[in-house]
Amino acid sequence: MERIATTTVVLQILLTFVAVVAQLRALLMPFLGAGTVTTSRSAFRIDNGCTKEENIGKTIIVFGMYESNVGCGILREEAKEKVLVADMSSYPEYSGPLTPNGKVTVTFNDDDTFTFSYDVSGLEEDCVDCGIHIHAGTSCATPADVKGHGWNSVVVQDLWSTAGGATYTSDSMGNAEGYFSMTNGYGYEANANHAVVIHTQDGSRVACGVLN
């Protein structure tokens, strides 16, 4: 019984939609056009005769309605502490007078909401409600690598805005420290290795760092 309970804990989240995706697609197909993307959230219990340790590294396959393979992933240990940190520095090809440096820390909750904390200096002085966001890119090497705002459009609208609360305010020395609560529709794993960008008052990109 102990082994069954342990296996259930490992697989319950990671196998969230495996059992229902084919059924849902079969039910919805008459109403959906070709290529339509759908989302499924569910869970089930399973015992495959392996312990938690034995399941780590195993492959999970998602089947389509005609039993064709449509998705694949590898089981791994769940992070005990879901925290990502980005070391901030100048934005690629930025040549202005500002010298941003500091850290951005993103701490995730079980429901994939997160606390976005920042402690950065060298920013524009007295920058009020200026933007600070996670972007879709995974590198700060070039401006093209950074890309635009990163969010899951299937789950949530783009909240990387003043209205969404994704802002900071600096003091007269260009220092900014604070936090806000947020969700971009992605959890810890999907936000890892993505770029964080800090903007000036006019929206220019002045700082960049990658979440690790």
PDB file of C-alpha atoms in Angstrom:
ATOM      1  CA  MET A   1       0.000   0.000   0.000  1.00  0.00           C
ATOM      2  CA  GLU A   2       2.881   2.367   0.782  1.00  0.00           C
ATOM      3  CA  ARG A   3       4.372   1.813  -2.658  1.00  0.00           C
ATOM      4  CA  ILE A   4       1.023   2.444  -4.331  1.00  0.00           C
ATOM      5  CA  ALA A   5       0.568   5.716  -2.432  1.00  0.00           C
ATOM      6  CA  THR A   6       4.049   6.873  -3.342  1.00  0.00           C
ATOM      7  CA  THR A   7       3.564   6.070  -7.007  1.00  0.00           C
ATOM      8  CA  THR A   8       0.246   7.924  -7.005  1.00  0.00           C
ATOM      9  CA  VAL A   9       1.872  11.090  -5.693  1.00  0.00           C
ATOM     10  CA  VAL A  10       4.446  11.067  -8.473  1.00  0.00           C
ATOM     11  CA  LEU A  11       2.086  10.326 -11.318  1.00  0.00           C
ATOM     12  CA  GLN A  12      -1.100  12.113 -10.292  1.00  0.00           C
ATOM     13  CA  ILE A  13      -0.018  15.558 -11.503  1.00  0.00           C
ATOM     14  CA  LEU A  14       2.231  14.539 -14.368  1.00  0.00           C
ATOM     15  CA  LEU A  15      -0.408  12.256 -15.868  1.00  0.00           C
ATOM     16  CA  THR A  16      -3.070  14.965 -15.501  1.00  0.00           C
ATOM     17  CA  PHE A  17      -4.600  14.754 -18.941  1.00  0.00           C
ATOM     18  CA  VAL A  18      -3.317  11.501 -20.417  1.00  0.00           C
ATOM     19  CA  ALA A  19      -6.490   9.477 -19.808  1.00  0.00           C
ATOM     20  CA  VAL A  20      -9.001  12.074 -20.922  1.00  0.00           C
ATOM     21  CA  VAL A  21      -7.424  13.827 -23.874  1.00  0.00           C
ATOM     22  CA  ALA A  22      -8.563  11.251 -26.446  1.00  0.00           C
ATOM     23  CA  GLN A  23     -12.115  11.216 -25.079  1.00  0.00           C
ATOM     24  CA  LEU A  24     -12.366  14.992 -25.081  1.00  0.00           C
ATOM     25  CA  ARG A  25     -11.044  15.307 -28.600  1.00  0.00           C
ATOM     26  CA  ALA A  26     -13.502  12.671 -29.795  1.00  0.00           C
ATOM     27  CA  LEU A  27     -16.397  14.517 -28.180  1.00  0.00           C
ATOM     28  CA  LEU A  28     -15.359  17.960 -29.372  1.00  0.00           C
ATOM     29  CA  MET A  29     -14.092  17.121 -32.844  1.00  0.00           C
ATOM     30  CA  PRO A  30     -17.465  17.648 -34.570  1.00  0.00           C
ATOM     31  CA  PHE A  31     -17.541  21.204 -33.203  1.00  0.00           C
ATOM     32  CA  LEU A  32     -13.877  22.108 -33.745  1.00  0.00           C
ATOM     33  CA  GLY A  33     -12.071  23.040 -36.901  1.00  0.00           C
ATOM     34  CA  ALA A  34      -8.883  21.297 -37.993  1.00  0.00           C
ATOM     35  CA  GLY A  35      -5.852  22.284 -35.956  1.00  0.00           C
ATOM     36  CA  THR A  36      -7.856  23.693 -33.025  1.00  0.00           C
ATOM     37  CA  VAL A  37      -5.950  23.568 -29.728  1.00  0.00           C
ATOM     38  CA  THR A  38      -7.860  22.312 -26.676  1.00  0.00           C
ATOM     39  CA  THR A  39      -6.955  22.070 -22.992  1.00  0.00           C
ATOM     40  CA  SER A  40      -7.747  19.256 -20.555  1.00  0.00           C
ATOM     41  CA  ARG A  41      -7.278  19.194 -16.779  1.00  0.00           C
ATOM     42  CA  SER A  42      -8.007  16.053 -14.785  1.00  0.00           C
ATOM     43  CA  ALA A  43      -6.369  13.347 -12.661  1.00  0.00           C
ATOM     44  CA  PHE A  44      -6.573   9.627 -11.944  1.00  0.00           C
ATOM     45  CA  ARG A  45      -4.891   7.033  -9.721  1.00  0.00           C
ATOM     46  CA  ILE A  46      -2.651   4.322 -11.137  1.00  0.00           C
ATOM     47  CA  ASP A  47      -0.305   1.607  -9.910  1.00  0.00           C
ATOM     48  CA  ASN A  48       2.278   0.495 -12.454  1.00  0.00           C
ATOM     49  CA  GLY A  49       4.099  -1.699  -9.945  1.00  0.00           C
ATOM     50  CA  CYS A  50       7.060   0.698  -9.607  1.00  0.00           C
ATOM     51  CA  THR A  51       8.224   2.848  -6.731  1.00  0.00           C
ATOM     52  CA  LYS A  52       8.695   6.608  -6.961  1.00  0.00           C
ATOM     53  CA  GLU A  53      12.425   6.182  -7.569  1.00  0.00           C
ATOM     54  CA  GLU A  54      11.809   3.565 -10.265  1.00  0.00           C
ATOM     55  CA  ASN A  55       9.422   5.876 -12.121  1.00  0.00           C
ATOM     56  CA  ILE A  56      11.869   8.810 -12.262  1.00  0.00           C
ATOM     57  CA  GLY A  57      13.269   9.090 -15.788  1.00  0.00           C
ATOM     58  CA  LYS A  58      10.466   7.099 -17.391  1.00  0.00           C
ATOM     59  CA  THR A  59       8.675   8.367 -20.515  1.00  0.00           C
ATOM     60  CA  ILE A  60       5.054   9.582 -20.563  1.00  0.00           C
ATOM     61  CA  ILE A  61       3.240   9.475 -23.912  1.00  0.00           C
ATOM     62  CA  VAL A  62      -0.028  11.259 -24.779  1.00  0.00           C
ATOM     63  CA  PHE A  63      -2.196   9.612 -27.433  1.00  0.00           C
ATOM     64  CA  GLY A  64      -4.620  11.273 -29.836  1.00  0.00           C
ATOM     65  CA  MET A  65      -8.114  10.082 -30.612  1.00  0.00           C
ATOM     66  CA  TYR A  66      -6.830   7.581 -33.189  1.00  0.00           C
ATOM     67  CA  GLU A  67      -4.106   6.312 -30.812  1.00  0.00           C
ATOM     68  CA  SER A  68      -1.400   8.284 -32.599  1.00  0.00           C
ATOM     69  CA  ASN A  69       1.345   9.776 -30.412  1.00  0.00           C
ATOM     70  CA  VAL A  70       0.756  13.499 -29.910  1.00  0.00           C
ATOM     71  CA  GLY A  71       2.916  14.292 -26.879  1.00  0.00           C
ATOM     72  CA  CYS A  72       5.861  13.043 -24.869  1.00  0.00           C
ATOM     73  CA  GLY A  73       7.657  13.930 -21.628  1.00  0.00           C
ATOM     74  CA  ILE A  74      10.069  12.562 -19.020  1.00  0.00           C
ATOM     75  CA  LEU A  75       9.154  12.070 -15.341  1.00  0.00           C
ATOM     76  CA  ARG A  76      11.500  13.844 -12.955  1.00  0.00           C
ATOM     77  CA  GLU A  77      11.689  14.846  -9.307  1.00  0.00           C
ATOM     78  CA  GLU A  78       9.396  17.721  -8.406  1.00  0.00           C
ATOM     79  CA  ALA A  79      11.323  20.767  -7.213  1.00  0.00           C
ATOM     80  CA  LYS A  80      11.141  21.029  -3.422  1.00  0.00           C
ATOM     81  CA  GLU A  81      11.482  24.805  -3.480  1.00  0.00           C
ATOM     82  CA  LYS A  82      10.039  26.458  -6.544  1.00  0.00           C
ATOM     83  CA  VAL A  83      12.142  29.600  -6.761  1.00  0.00           C
ATOM     84  CA  LEU A  84      13.788  31.146  -9.816  1.00  0.00           C
ATOM     85  CA  VAL A  85      16.386  33.928  -9.695  1.00  0.00           C
ATOM     86  CA  ALA A  86      17.648  36.225 -12.455  1.00  0.00           C
ATOM     87  CA  ASP A  87      20.848  38.274 -12.155  1.00  0.00           C
ATOM     88  CA  MET A  88      20.046  41.540 -13.880  1.00  0.00           C
ATOM     89  CA  SER A  89      22.461  43.526 -16.034  1.00  0.00           C
ATOM     90  CA  SER A  90      22.305  45.841 -19.043  1.00  0.00           C
ATOM     91  CA  TYR A  91      19.948  44.961 -21.896  1.00  0.00           C
ATOM     92  CA  PRO A  92      21.723  43.643 -25.002  1.00  0.00           C
ATOM     93  CA  GLU A  93      23.082  46.482 -27.163  1.00  0.00           C
ATOM     94  CA  TYR A  94      21.988  49.107 -24.589  1.00  0.00           C
ATOM     95  CA  SER A  95      24.476  51.981 -24.710  1.00  0.00           C
ATOM     96  CA  GLY A  96      22.854  54.546 -22.404  1.00  0.00           C
ATOM     97  CA  PRO A  97      24.128  55.934 -19.096  1.00  0.00           C
ATOM     98  CA  LEU A  98      22.243  53.531 -16.807  1.00  0.00           C
ATOM     99  CA  THR A  99      24.047  50.593 -15.183  1.00  0.00           C
ATOM    100  CA  PRO A 100      21.352  48.236 -13.896  1.00  0.00           C
ATOM    101  CA  ASN A 101      22.344  45.414 -11.567  1.00  0.00           C
ATOM    102  CA  GLY A 102      20.642  43.309  -8.929  1.00  0.00           C
ATOM    103  CA  LYS A 103      18.302  40.347  -8.679  1.00  0.00           C
ATOM    104  CA  VAL A 104      14.776  39.330  -9.551  1.00  0.00           C
ATOM    105  CA  THR A 105      13.337  36.430  -7.549  1.00  0.00           C
ATOM    106  CA  VAL A 106      10.167  34.565  -8.548  1.00  0.00           C
ATOM    107  CA  THR A 107       8.645  32.284  -5.882  1.00  0.00           C
ATOM    108  CA  PHE A 108       5.895  29.934  -7.069  1.00  0.00           C
ATOM    109  CA  ASN A 109       2.802  28.673  -5.242  1.00  0.00           C
ATOM    110  CA  ASP A 110       1.136  25.295  -5.775  1.00  0.00           C
ATOM    111  CA  ASP A 111      -1.468  26.859  -8.095  1.00  0.00           C
ATOM    112  CA  ASP A 112       1.254  28.379 -10.325  1.00  0.00           C
ATOM    113  CA  THR A 113       0.659  31.921  -9.122  1.00  0.00           C
ATOM    114  CA  PHE A 114       3.867  33.546  -7.965  1.00  0.00           C
ATOM    115  CA  THR A 115       5.452  36.378  -6.016  1.00  0.00           C
ATOM    116  CA  PHE A 116       7.692  38.484  -8.240  1.00  0.00           C
ATOM    117  CA  SER A 117      10.348  40.230  -6.120  1.00  0.00           C
ATOM    118  CA  TYR A 118      13.045  42.629  -7.292  1.00  0.00           C
ATOM    119  CA  ASP A 119      16.024  44.404  -5.743  1.00  0.00           C
ATOM    120  CA  VAL A 120      17.792  46.352  -8.470  1.00  0.00           C
ATOM    121  CA  SER A 121      19.959  49.479  -8.605  1.00  0.00           C
ATOM    122  CA  GLY A 122      21.377  51.569 -11.429  1.00  0.00           C
ATOM    123  CA  LEU A 123      17.939  52.220 -12.921  1.00  0.00           C
ATOM    124  CA  GLU A 124      16.321  55.409 -14.156  1.00  0.00           C
ATOM    125  CA  GLU A 125      15.730  57.808 -11.260  1.00  0.00           C
ATOM    126  CA  ASP A 126      12.162  58.285  -9.999  1.00  0.00           C
ATOM    127  CA  CYS A 127      10.730  55.854 -12.512  1.00  0.00           C
ATOM    128  CA  VAL A 128       7.082  55.494 -11.453  1.00  0.00           C
ATOM    129  CA  ASP A 129       5.067  52.375 -12.386  1.00  0.00           C
ATOM    130  CA  CYS A 130       7.693  51.279 -14.889  1.00  0.00           C
ATOM    131  CA  GLY A 131       7.514  47.836 -16.457  1.00  0.00           C
ATOM    132  CA  ILE A 132       9.275  44.696 -15.274  1.00  0.00           C
ATOM    133  CA  HIS A 133       8.282  41.443 -16.982  1.00  0.00           C
ATOM    134  CA  ILE A 134       9.102  37.841 -17.813  1.00  0.00           C
ATOM    135  CA  HIS A 135       9.564  37.498 -21.571  1.00  0.00           C
ATOM    136  CA  ALA A 136       9.116  34.613 -24.000  1.00  0.00           C
ATOM    137  CA  GLY A 137      12.806  34.520 -24.918  1.00  0.00           C
ATOM    138  CA  THR A 138      15.377  32.377 -23.139  1.00  0.00           C
ATOM    139  CA  SER A 139      18.510  34.470 -23.627  1.00  0.00           C
ATOM    140  CA  CYS A 140      19.786  38.020 -23.181  1.00  0.00           C
ATOM    141  CA  ALA A 141      22.480  37.593 -25.833  1.00  0.00           C
ATOM    142  CA  THR A 142      20.722  39.720 -28.477  1.00  0.00           C
ATOM    143  CA  PRO A 143      17.524  41.803 -28.558  1.00  0.00           C
ATOM    144  CA  ALA A 144      15.930  39.215 -30.854  1.00  0.00           C
ATOM    145  CA  ASP A 145      16.588  36.449 -28.308  1.00  0.00           C
ATOM    146  CA  VAL A 146      14.564  38.240 -25.605  1.00  0.00           C
ATOM    147  CA  LYS A 147      11.299  38.360 -27.599  1.00  0.00           C
ATOM    148  CA  GLY A 148       8.037  39.788 -26.223  1.00  0.00           C
ATOM    149  CA  HIS A 149       6.014  39.166 -23.076  1.00  0.00           C
ATOM    150  CA  GLY A 150       5.786  35.565 -21.922  1.00  0.00           C
ATOM    151  CA  TRP A 151       2.329  34.250 -20.988  1.00  0.00           C
ATOM    152  CA  ASN A 152       0.041  31.296 -21.683  1.00  0.00           C
ATOM    153  CA  SER A 153      -2.699  32.747 -23.870  1.00  0.00           C
ATOM    154  CA  VAL A 154      -4.824  29.604 -23.408  1.00  0.00           C
ATOM    155  CA  VAL A 155      -5.101  30.235 -19.671  1.00  0.00           C
ATOM    156  CA  VAL A 156      -4.783  33.983 -19.061  1.00  0.00           C
ATOM    157  CA  GLN A 157      -4.551  37.328 -20.835  1.00  0.00           C
ATOM    158  CA  ASP A 158      -1.278  39.255 -20.930  1.00  0.00           C
ATOM    159  CA  LEU A 159      -0.938  40.726 -17.425  1.00  0.00           C
ATOM    160  CA  TRP A 160       2.565  42.113 -17.979  1.00  0.00           C
ATOM    161  CA  SER A 161       1.256  45.659 -17.881  1.00  0.00           C
ATOM    162  CA  THR A 162       0.583  48.572 -15.549  1.00  0.00           C
ATOM    163  CA  ALA A 163      -3.044  47.456 -15.244  1.00  0.00           C
ATOM    164  CA  GLY A 164      -1.835  43.941 -14.418  1.00  0.00           C
ATOM    165  CA  GLY A 165       0.395  45.290 -11.638  1.00  0.00           C
ATOM    166  CA  ALA A 166       3.721  44.266 -13.228  1.00  0.00           C
ATOM    167  CA  THR A 167       5.554  47.476 -12.319  1.00  0.00           C
ATOM    168  CA  TYR A 168       8.289  48.901 -10.108  1.00  0.00           C
ATOM    169  CA  THR A 169       9.024  52.409  -8.811  1.00  0.00           C
ATOM    170  CA  SER A 170      12.584  53.610  -8.298  1.00  0.00           C
ATOM    171  CA  ASP A 171      13.849  56.263  -5.888  1.00  0.00           C
ATOM    172  CA  SER A 172      15.928  59.379  -6.602  1.00  0.00           C
ATOM    173  CA  MET A 173      19.081  57.223  -6.697  1.00  0.00           C
ATOM    174  CA  GLY A 174      17.715  54.748  -9.247  1.00  0.00           C
ATOM    175  CA  ASN A 175      17.163  51.961  -6.704  1.00  0.00           C
ATOM    176  CA  ALA A 176      14.046  49.782  -6.773  1.00  0.00           C
ATOM    177  CA  GLU A 177      12.990  47.143  -4.252  1.00  0.00           C
ATOM    178  CA  GLY A 178       9.589  45.516  -3.924  1.00  0.00           C
ATOM    179  CA  TYR A 179       7.294  42.730  -5.069  1.00  0.00           C
ATOM    180  CA  PHE A 180       3.912  41.931  -6.567  1.00  0.00           C
ATOM    181  CA  SER A 181       1.729  38.821  -6.947  1.00  0.00           C
ATOM    182  CA  MET A 182       1.200  37.538 -10.443  1.00  0.00           C
ATOM    183  CA  THR A 183       0.393  34.698 -12.821  1.00  0.00           C
ATOM    184  CA  ASN A 184       1.295  34.372 -16.482  1.00  0.00           C
ATOM    185  CA  GLY A 185      -0.434  31.016 -16.920  1.00  0.00           C
ATOM    186  CA  TYR A 186       2.829  29.094 -16.574  1.00  0.00           C
ATOM    187  CA  GLY A 187       4.328  27.325 -13.572  1.00  0.00           C
ATOM    188  CA  TYR A 188       7.860  26.953 -12.270  1.00  0.00           C
ATOM    189  CA  GLU A 189       9.125  24.627 -14.987  1.00  0.00           C
ATOM    190  CA  ALA A 190       7.705  26.632 -17.905  1.00  0.00           C
ATOM    191  CA  ASN A 191       9.087  29.949 -16.594  1.00  0.00           C
ATOM    192  CA  ALA A 192      12.578  28.564 -15.945  1.00  0.00           C
ATOM    193  CA  ASN A 193      15.316  29.845 -18.285  1.00  0.00           C
ATOM    194  CA  HIS A 194      13.198  32.733 -19.523  1.00  0.00           C
ATOM    195  CA  ALA A 195      14.358  36.330 -19.742  1.00  0.00           C
ATOM    196  CA  VAL A 196      13.295  39.087 -17.349  1.00  0.00           C
ATOM    197  CA  VAL A 197      13.236  42.618 -18.760  1.00  0.00           C
ATOM    198  CA  ILE A 198      13.178  45.973 -16.959  1.00  0.00           C
ATOM    199  CA  HIS A 199      11.846  49.042 -18.769  1.00  0.00           C
ATOM    200  CA  THR A 200      12.344  52.770 -18.306  1.00  0.00           C
ATOM    201  CA  GLN A 201       9.549  55.332 -18.014  1.00  0.00           C
ATOM    202  CA  ASP A 202       9.223  55.639 -21.788  1.00  0.00           C
ATOM    203  CA  GLY A 203       9.099  51.854 -22.227  1.00  0.00           C
ATOM    204  CA  SER A 204      12.673  51.386 -23.409  1.00  0.00           C
ATOM    205  CA  ARG A 205      14.352  48.125 -22.385  1.00  0.00           C
ATOM    206  CA  VAL A 206      17.264  48.819 -20.064  1.00  0.00           C
ATOM    207  CA  ALA A 207      17.973  45.568 -18.176  1.00  0.00           C
ATOM    208  CA  CYS A 208      17.826  41.837 -18.809  1.00  0.00           C
ATOM    209  CA  GLY A 209      18.493  38.611 -16.896  1.00  0.00           C
ATOM    210  CA  VAL A 210      17.607  34.925 -17.254  1.00  0.00           C
ATOM    211  CA  LEU A 211      15.637  33.020 -14.597  1.00  0.00           C
ATOM    212  CA  ASN A 212      17.447  29.947 -13.224  1.00  0.00           C
TER     213      ASN A 212
END
